[in-house]
mmCIF file with all atom_site columns, C-alpha atoms in Angstrom:
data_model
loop_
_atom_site.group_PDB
_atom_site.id
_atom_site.type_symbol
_atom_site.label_atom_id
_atom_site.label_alt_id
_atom_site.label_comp_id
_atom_site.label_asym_id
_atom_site.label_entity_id
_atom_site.label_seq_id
_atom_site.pdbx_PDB_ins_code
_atom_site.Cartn_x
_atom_site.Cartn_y
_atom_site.Cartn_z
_atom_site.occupancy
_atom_site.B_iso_or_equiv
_atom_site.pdbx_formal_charge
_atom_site.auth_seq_id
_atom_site.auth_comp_id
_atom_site.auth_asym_id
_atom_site.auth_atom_id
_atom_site.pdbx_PDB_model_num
ATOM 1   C CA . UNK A 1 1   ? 0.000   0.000  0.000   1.00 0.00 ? 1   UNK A CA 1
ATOM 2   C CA . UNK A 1 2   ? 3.311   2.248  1.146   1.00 0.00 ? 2   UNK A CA 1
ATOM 3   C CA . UNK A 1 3   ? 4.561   1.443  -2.500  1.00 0.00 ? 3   UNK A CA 1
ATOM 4   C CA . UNK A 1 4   ? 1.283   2.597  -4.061  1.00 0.00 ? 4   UNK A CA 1
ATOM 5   C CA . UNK A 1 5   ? 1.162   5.611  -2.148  1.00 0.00 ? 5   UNK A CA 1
ATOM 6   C CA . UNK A 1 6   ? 4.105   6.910  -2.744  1.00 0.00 ? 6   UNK A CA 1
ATOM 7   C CA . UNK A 1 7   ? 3.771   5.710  -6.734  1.00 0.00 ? 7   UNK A CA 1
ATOM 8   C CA . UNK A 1 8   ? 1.379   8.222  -6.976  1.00 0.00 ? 8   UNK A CA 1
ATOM 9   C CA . UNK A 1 9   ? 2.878   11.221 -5.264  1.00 0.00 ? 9   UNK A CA 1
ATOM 10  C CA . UNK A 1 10  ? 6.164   10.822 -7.747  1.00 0.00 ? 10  UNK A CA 1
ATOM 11  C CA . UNK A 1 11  ? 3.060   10.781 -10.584 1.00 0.00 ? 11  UNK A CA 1
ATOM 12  C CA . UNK A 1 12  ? 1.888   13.707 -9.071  1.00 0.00 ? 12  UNK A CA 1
ATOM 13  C CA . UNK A 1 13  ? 5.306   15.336 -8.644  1.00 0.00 ? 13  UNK A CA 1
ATOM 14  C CA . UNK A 1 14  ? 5.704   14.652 -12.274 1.00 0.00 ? 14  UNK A CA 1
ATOM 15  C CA . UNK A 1 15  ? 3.136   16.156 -13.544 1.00 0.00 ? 15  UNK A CA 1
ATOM 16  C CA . UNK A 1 16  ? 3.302   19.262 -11.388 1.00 0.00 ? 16  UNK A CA 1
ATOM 17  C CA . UNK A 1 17  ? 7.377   20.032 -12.295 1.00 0.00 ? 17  UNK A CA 1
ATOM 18  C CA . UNK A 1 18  ? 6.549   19.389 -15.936 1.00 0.00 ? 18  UNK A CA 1
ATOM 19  C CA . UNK A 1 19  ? 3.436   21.832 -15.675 1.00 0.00 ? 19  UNK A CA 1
ATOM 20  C CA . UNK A 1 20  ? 4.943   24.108 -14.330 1.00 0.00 ? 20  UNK A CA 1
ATOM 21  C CA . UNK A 1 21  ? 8.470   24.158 -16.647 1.00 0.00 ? 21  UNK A CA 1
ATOM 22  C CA . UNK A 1 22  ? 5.973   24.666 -19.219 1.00 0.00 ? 22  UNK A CA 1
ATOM 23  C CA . UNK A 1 23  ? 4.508   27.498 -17.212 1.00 0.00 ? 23  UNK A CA 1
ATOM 24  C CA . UNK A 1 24  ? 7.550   29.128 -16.453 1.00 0.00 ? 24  UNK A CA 1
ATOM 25  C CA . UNK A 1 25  ? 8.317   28.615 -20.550 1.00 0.00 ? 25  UNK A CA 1
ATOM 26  C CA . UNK A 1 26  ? 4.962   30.186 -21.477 1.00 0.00 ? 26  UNK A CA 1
ATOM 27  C CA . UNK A 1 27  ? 5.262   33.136 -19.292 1.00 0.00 ? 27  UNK A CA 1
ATOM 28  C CA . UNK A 1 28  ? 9.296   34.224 -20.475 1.00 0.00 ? 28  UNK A CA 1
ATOM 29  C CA . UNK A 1 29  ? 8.181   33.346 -24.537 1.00 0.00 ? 29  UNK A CA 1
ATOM 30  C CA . UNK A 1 30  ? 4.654   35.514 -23.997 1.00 0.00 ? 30  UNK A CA 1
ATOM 31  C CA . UNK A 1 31  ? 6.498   38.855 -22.944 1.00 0.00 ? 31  UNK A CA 1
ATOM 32  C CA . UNK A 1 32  ? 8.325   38.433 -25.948 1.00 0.00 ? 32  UNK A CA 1
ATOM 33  C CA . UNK A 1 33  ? 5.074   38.359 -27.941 1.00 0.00 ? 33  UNK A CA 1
ATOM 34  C CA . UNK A 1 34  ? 3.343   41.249 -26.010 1.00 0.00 ? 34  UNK A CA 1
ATOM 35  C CA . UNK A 1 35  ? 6.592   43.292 -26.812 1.00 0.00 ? 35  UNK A CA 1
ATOM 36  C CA . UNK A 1 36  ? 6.575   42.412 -30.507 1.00 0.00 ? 36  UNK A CA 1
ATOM 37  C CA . UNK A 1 37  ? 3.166   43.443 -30.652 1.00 0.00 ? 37  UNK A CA 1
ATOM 38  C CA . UNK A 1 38  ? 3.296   46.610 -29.255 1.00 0.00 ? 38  UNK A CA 1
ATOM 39  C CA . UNK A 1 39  ? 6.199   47.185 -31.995 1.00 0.00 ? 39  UNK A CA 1
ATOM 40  C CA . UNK A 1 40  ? 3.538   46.096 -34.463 1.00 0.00 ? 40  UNK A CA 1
ATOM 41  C CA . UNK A 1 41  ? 0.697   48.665 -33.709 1.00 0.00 ? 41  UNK A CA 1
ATOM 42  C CA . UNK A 1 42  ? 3.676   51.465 -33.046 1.00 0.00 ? 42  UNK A CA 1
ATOM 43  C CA . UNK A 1 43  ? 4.941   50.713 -36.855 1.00 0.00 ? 43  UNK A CA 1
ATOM 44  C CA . UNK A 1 44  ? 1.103   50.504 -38.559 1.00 0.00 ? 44  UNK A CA 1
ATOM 45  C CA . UNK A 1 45  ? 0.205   53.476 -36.573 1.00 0.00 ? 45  UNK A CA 1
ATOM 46  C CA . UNK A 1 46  ? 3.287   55.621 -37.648 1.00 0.00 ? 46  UNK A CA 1
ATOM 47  C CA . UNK A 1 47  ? 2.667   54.089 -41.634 1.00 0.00 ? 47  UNK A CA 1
ATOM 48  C CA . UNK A 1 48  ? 5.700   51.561 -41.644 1.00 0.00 ? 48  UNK A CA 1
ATOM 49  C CA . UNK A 1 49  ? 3.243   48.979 -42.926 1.00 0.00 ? 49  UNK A CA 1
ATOM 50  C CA . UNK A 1 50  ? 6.529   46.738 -44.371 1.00 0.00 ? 50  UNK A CA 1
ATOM 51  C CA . UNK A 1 51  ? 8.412   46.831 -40.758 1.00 0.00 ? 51  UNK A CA 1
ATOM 52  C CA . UNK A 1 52  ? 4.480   45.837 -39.104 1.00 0.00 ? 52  UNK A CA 1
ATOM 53  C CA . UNK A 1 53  ? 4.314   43.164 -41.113 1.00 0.00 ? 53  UNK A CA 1
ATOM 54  C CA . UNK A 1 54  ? 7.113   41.679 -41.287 1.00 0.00 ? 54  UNK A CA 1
ATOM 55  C CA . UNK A 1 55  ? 7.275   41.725 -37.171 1.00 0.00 ? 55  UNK A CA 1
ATOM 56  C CA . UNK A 1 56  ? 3.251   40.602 -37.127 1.00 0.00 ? 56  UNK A CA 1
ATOM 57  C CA . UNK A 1 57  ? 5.014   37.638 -39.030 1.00 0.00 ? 57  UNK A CA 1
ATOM 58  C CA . UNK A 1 58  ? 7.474   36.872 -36.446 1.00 0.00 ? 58  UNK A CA 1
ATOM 59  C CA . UNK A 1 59  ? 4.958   37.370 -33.662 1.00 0.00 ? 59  UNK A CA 1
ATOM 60  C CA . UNK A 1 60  ? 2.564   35.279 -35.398 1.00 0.00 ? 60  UNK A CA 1
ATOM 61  C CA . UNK A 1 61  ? 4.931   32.196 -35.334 1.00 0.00 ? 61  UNK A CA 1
ATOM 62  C CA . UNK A 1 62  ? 6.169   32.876 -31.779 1.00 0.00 ? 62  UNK A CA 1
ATOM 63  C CA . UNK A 1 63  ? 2.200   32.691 -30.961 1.00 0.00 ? 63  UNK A CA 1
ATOM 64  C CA . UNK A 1 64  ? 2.261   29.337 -33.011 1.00 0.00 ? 64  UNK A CA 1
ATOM 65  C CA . UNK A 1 65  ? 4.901   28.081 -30.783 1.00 0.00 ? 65  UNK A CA 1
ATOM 66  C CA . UNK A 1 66  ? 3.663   28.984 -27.424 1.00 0.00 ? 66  UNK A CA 1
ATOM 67  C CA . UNK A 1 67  ? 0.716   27.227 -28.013 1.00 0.00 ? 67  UNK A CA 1
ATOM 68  C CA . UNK A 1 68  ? 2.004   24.185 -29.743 1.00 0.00 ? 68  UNK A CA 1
ATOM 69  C CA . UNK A 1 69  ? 4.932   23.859 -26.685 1.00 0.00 ? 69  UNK A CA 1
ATOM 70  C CA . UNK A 1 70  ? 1.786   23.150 -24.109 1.00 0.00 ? 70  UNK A CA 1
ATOM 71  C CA . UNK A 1 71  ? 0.833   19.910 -23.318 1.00 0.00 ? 71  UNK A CA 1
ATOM 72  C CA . UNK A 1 72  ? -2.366  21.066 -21.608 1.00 0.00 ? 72  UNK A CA 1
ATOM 73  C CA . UNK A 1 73  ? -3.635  24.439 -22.970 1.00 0.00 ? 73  UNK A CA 1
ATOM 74  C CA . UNK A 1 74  ? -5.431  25.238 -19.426 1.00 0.00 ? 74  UNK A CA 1
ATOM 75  C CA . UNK A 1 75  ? -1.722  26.173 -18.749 1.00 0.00 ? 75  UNK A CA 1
ATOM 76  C CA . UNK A 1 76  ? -2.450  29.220 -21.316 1.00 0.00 ? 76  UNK A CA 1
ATOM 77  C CA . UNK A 1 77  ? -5.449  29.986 -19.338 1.00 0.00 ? 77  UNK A CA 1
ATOM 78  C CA . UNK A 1 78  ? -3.699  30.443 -15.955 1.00 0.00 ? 78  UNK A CA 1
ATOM 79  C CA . UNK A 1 79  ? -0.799  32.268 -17.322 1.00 0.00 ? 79  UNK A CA 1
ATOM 80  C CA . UNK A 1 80  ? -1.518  35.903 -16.342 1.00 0.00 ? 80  UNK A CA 1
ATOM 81  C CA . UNK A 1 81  ? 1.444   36.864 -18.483 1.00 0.00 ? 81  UNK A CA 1
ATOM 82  C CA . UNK A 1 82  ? -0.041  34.684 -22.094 1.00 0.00 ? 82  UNK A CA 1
ATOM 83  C CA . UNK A 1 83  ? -3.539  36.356 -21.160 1.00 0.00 ? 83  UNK A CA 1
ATOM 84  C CA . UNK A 1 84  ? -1.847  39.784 -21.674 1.00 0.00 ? 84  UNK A CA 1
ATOM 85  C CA . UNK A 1 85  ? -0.036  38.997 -24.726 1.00 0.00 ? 85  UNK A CA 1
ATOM 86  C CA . UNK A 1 86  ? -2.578  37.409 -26.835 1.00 0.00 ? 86  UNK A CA 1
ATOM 87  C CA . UNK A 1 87  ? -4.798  40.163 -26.215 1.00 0.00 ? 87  UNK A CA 1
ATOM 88  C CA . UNK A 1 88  ? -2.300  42.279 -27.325 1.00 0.00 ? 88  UNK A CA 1
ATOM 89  C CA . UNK A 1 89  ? -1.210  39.877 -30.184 1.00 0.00 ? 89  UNK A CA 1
ATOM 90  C CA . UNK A 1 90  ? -5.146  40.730 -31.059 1.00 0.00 ? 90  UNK A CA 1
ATOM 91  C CA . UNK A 1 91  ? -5.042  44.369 -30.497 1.00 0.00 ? 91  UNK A CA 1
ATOM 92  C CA . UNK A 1 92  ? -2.128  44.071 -33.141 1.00 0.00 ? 92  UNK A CA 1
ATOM 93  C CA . UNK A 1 93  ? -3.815  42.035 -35.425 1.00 0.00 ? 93  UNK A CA 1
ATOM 94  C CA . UNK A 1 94  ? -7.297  44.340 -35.155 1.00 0.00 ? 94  UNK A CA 1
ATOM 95  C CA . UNK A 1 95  ? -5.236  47.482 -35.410 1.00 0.00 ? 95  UNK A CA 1
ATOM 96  C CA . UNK A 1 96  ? -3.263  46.229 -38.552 1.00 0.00 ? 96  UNK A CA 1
ATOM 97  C CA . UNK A 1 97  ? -6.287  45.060 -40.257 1.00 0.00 ? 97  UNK A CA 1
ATOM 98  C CA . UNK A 1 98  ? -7.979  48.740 -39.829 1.00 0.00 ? 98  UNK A CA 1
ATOM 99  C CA . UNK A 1 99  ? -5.118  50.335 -40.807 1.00 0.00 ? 99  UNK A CA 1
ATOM 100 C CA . UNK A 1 100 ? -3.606  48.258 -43.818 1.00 0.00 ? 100 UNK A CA 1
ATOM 101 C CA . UNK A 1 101 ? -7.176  46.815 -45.264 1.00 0.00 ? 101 UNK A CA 1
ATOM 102 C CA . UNK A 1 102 ? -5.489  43.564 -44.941 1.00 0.00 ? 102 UNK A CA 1
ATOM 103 C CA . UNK A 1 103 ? -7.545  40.726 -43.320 1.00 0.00 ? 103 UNK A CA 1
ATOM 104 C CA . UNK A 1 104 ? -6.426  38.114 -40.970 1.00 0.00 ? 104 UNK A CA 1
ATOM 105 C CA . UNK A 1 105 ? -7.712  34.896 -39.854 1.00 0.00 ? 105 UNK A CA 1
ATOM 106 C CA . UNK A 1 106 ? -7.979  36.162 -35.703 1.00 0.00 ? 106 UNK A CA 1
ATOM 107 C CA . UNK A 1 107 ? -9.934  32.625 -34.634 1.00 0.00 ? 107 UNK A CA 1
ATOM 108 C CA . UNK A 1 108 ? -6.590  30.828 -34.710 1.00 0.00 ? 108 UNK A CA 1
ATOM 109 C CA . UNK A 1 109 ? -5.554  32.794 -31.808 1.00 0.00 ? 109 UNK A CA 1
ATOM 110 C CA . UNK A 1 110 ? -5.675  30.917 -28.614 1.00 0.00 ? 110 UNK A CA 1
ATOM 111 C CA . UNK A 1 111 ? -6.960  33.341 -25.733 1.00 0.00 ? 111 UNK A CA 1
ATOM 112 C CA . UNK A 1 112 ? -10.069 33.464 -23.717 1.00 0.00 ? 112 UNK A CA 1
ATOM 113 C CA . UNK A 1 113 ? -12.796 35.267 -24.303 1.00 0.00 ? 113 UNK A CA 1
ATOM 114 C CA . UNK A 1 114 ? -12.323 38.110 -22.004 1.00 0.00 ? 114 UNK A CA 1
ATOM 115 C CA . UNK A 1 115 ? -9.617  38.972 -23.724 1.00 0.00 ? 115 UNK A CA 1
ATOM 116 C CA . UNK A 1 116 ? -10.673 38.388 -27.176 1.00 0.00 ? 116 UNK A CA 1
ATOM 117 C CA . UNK A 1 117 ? -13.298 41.486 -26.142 1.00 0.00 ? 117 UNK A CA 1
ATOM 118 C CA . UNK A 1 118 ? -10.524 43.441 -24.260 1.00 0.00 ? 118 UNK A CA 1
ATOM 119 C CA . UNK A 1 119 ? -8.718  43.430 -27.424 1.00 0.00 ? 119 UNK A CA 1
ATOM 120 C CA . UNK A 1 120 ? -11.555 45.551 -29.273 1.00 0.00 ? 120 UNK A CA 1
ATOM 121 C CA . UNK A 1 121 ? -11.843 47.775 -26.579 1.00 0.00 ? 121 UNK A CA 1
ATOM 122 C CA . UNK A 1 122 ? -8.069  48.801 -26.510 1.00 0.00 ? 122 UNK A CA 1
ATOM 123 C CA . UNK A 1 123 ? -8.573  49.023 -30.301 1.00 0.00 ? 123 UNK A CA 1
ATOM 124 C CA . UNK A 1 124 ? -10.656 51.706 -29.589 1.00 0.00 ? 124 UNK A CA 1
ATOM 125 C CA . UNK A 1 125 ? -7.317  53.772 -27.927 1.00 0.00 ? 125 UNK A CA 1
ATOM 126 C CA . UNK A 1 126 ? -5.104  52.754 -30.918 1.00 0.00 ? 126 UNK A CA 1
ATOM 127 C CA . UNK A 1 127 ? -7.460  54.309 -32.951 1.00 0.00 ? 127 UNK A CA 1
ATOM 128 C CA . UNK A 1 128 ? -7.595  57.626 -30.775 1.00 0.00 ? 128 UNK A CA 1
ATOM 129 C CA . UNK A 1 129 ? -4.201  57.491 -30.861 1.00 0.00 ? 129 UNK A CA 1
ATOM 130 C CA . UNK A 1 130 ? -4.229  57.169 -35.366 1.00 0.00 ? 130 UNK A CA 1
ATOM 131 C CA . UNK A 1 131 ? -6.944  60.437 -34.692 1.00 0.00 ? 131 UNK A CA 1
ATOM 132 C CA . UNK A 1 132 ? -4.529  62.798 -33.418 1.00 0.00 ? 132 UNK A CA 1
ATOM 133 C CA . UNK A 1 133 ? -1.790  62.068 -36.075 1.00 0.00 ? 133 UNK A CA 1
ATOM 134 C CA . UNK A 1 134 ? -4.399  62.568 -39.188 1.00 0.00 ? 134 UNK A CA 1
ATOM 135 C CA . UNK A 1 135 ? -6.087  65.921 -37.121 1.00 0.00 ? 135 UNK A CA 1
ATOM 136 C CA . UNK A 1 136 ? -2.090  67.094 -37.353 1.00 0.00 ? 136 UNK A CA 1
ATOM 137 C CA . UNK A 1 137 ? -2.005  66.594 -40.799 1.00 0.00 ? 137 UNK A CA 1
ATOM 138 C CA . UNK A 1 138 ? -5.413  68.403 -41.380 1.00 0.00 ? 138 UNK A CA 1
ATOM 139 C CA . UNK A 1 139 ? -6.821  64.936 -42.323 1.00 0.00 ? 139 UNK A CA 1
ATOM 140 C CA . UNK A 1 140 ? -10.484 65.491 -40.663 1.00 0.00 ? 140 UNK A CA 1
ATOM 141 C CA . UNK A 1 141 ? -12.594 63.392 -42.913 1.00 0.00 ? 141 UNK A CA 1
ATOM 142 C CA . UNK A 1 142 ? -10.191 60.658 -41.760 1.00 0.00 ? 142 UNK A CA 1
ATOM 143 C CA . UNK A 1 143 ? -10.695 61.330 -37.824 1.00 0.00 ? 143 UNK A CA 1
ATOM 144 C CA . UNK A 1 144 ? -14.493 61.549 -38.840 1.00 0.00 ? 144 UNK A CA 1
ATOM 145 C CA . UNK A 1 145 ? -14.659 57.866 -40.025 1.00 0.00 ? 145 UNK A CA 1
ATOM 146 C CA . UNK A 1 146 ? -12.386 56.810 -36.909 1.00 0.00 ? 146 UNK A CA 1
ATOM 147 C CA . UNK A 1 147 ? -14.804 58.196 -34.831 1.00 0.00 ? 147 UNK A CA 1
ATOM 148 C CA . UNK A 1 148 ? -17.827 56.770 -36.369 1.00 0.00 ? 148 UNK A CA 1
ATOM 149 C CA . UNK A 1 149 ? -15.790 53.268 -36.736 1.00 0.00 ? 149 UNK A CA 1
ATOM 150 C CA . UNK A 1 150 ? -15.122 53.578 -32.695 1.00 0.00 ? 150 UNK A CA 1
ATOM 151 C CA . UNK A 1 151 ? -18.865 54.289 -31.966 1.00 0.00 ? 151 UNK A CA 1
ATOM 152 C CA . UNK A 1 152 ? -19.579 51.178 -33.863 1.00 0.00 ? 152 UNK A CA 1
ATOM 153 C CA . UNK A 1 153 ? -17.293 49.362 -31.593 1.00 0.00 ? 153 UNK A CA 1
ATOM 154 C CA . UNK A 1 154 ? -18.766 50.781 -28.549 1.00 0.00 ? 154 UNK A CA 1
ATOM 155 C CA . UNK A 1 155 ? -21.991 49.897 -29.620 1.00 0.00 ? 155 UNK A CA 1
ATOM 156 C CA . UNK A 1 156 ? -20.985 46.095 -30.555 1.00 0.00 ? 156 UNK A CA 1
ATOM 157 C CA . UNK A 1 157 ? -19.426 45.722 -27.123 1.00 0.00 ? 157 UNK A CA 1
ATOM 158 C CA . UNK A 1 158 ? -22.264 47.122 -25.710 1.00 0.00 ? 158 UNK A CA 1
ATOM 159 C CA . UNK A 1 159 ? -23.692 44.021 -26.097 1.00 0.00 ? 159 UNK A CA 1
ATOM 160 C CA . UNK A 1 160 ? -21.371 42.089 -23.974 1.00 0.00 ? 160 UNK A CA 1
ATOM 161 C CA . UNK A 1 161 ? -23.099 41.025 -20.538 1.00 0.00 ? 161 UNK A CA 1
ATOM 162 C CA . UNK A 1 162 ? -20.178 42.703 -18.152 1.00 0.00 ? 162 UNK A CA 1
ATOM 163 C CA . UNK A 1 163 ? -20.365 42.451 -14.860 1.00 0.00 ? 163 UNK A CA 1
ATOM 164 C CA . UNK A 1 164 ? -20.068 45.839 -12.623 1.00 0.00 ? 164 UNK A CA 1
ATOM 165 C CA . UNK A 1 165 ? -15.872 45.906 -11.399 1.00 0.00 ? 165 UNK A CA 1
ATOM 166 C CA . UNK A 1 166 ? -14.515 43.545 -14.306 1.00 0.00 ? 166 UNK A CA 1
ATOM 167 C CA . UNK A 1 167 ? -11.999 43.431 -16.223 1.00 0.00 ? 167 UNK A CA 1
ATOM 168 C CA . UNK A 1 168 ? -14.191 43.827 -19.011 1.00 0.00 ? 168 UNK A CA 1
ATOM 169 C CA . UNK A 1 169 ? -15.643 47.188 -17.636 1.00 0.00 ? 169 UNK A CA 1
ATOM 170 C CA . UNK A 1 170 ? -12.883 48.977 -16.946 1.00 0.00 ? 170 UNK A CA 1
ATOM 171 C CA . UNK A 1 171 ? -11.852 47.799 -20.764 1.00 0.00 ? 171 UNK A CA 1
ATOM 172 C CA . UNK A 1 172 ? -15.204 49.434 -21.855 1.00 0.00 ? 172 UNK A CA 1
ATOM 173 C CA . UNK A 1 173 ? -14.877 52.307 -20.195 1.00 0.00 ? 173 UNK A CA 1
ATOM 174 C CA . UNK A 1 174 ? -11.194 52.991 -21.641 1.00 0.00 ? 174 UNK A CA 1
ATOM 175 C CA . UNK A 1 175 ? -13.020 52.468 -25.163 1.00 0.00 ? 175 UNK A CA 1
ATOM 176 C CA . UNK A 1 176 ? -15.637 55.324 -24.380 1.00 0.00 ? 176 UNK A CA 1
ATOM 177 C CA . UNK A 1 177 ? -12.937 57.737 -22.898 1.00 0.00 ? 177 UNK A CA 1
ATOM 178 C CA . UNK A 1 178 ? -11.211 57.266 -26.408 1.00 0.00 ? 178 UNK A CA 1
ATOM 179 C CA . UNK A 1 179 ? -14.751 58.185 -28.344 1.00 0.00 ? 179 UNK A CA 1
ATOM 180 C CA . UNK A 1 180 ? -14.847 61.239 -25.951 1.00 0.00 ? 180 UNK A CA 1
ATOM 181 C CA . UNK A 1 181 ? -11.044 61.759 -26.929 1.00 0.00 ? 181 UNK A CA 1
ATOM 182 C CA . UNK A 1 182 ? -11.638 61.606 -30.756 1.00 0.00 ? 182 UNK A CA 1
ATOM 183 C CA . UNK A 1 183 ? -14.456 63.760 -30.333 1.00 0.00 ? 183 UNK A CA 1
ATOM 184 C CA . UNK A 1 184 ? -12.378 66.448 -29.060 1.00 0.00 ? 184 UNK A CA 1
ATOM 185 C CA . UNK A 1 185 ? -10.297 66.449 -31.587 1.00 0.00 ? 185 UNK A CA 1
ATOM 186 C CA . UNK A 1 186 ? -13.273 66.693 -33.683 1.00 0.00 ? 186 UNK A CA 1
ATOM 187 C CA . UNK A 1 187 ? -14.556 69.776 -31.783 1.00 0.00 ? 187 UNK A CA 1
ATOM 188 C CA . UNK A 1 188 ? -11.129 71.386 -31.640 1.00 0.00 ? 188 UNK A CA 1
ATOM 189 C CA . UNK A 1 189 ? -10.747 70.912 -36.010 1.00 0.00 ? 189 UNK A CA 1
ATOM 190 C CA . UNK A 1 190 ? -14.425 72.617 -36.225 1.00 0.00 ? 190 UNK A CA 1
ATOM 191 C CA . UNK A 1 191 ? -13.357 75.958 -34.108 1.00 0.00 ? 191 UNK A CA 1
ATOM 192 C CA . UNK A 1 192 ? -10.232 75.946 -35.782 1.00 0.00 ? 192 UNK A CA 1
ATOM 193 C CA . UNK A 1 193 ? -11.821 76.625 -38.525 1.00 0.00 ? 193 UNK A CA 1
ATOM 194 C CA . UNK A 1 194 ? -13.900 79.581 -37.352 1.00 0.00 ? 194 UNK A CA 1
#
């Protein structure tokens, strides 16, 4: 019975150490990814559409390996650190897309749902963030369709059943205080021209 006994704590060990190698893997390899990504939607925003994709490439494969290195994907679940970066892998992905006209295939990527929606809300700040460079540049029609493109977003997520203190709220609410920001800029354009 002894022999049994302790034949299933070294199983458990086992498992556990290998679990949480992989863990420990997932977590260093996933800040790479959020850190590519955040290269990605710095490059589309600022035009370099070549040096986006060519590092939404790389990203794209170090997302393919992440995923593939887990034996169990409930250990991508846990990971705090993978739950950042493939919402920001998406925010990448959703930001290129808007900005290039290219489309991608975003139901390969592995996250939860939570932060599949997150990602559409923070799209909602790159998108503020496109406004102001186009209202320098005098490019208000532009900043018009952003805005109306972000109000469509807000009114999508809308939709979403989120629970009062979530992560999702506070996600929602960042996506309204960039509306109110591009409509500022909006505002500011029309007395400019007064």
């Amino acid at each position: 019975m002894k022999k049994m006994v302790l034949a299933s704590l070294q199983d458990a060990i086992k498992i556990y150490n290998k679990y949480q190698a992989q863990f420990r893997q997932v977590a260093v390899e996933a800040d790479e990814l959020r850190r590519m990504s955040k290269r990605v939607i710095f490059y589309v925003g600022k035009g370099q559409e070549d040096e986006a994709a060519e590092l939404l490439q790389e990203a794209t494969k170090l997302l393919d390996k992440i995923v593939s290195q887990v034996d169990d994907k409930q250990i991508l679940y846990d990971n705090e650190g993978y739950k950042a970066a493939s919402e920001e892998f998406m925010e990448a992905c959703l930001t290129y897309m808007i900005l290039t006209g290219q489309e991608l295939d975003l139901s390969l990527v592995t996250t939860t749902s939570t932060r599949r929606l997150g990602s559409f809300s923070d799209l909602c700040g790159e998108l503020a963030r496109v406004a102001i460079l186009l209202a320098t540049d005098g490019k208000t029609k532009k900043v018009v369709e952003i805005r109306d493109f972000i109000q469509e977003l807000i009114l999508e997520l809308s939709k979403t059943k989120i629970v009062e203190n979530s992560y999702l709220r506070g996600k929602y609410d960042q996506a309204e205080r960039a509306l109110r920001k591009v409509e500022d800029i909006l505002y500011n354009l029309q007395l400019g021209r007064r």
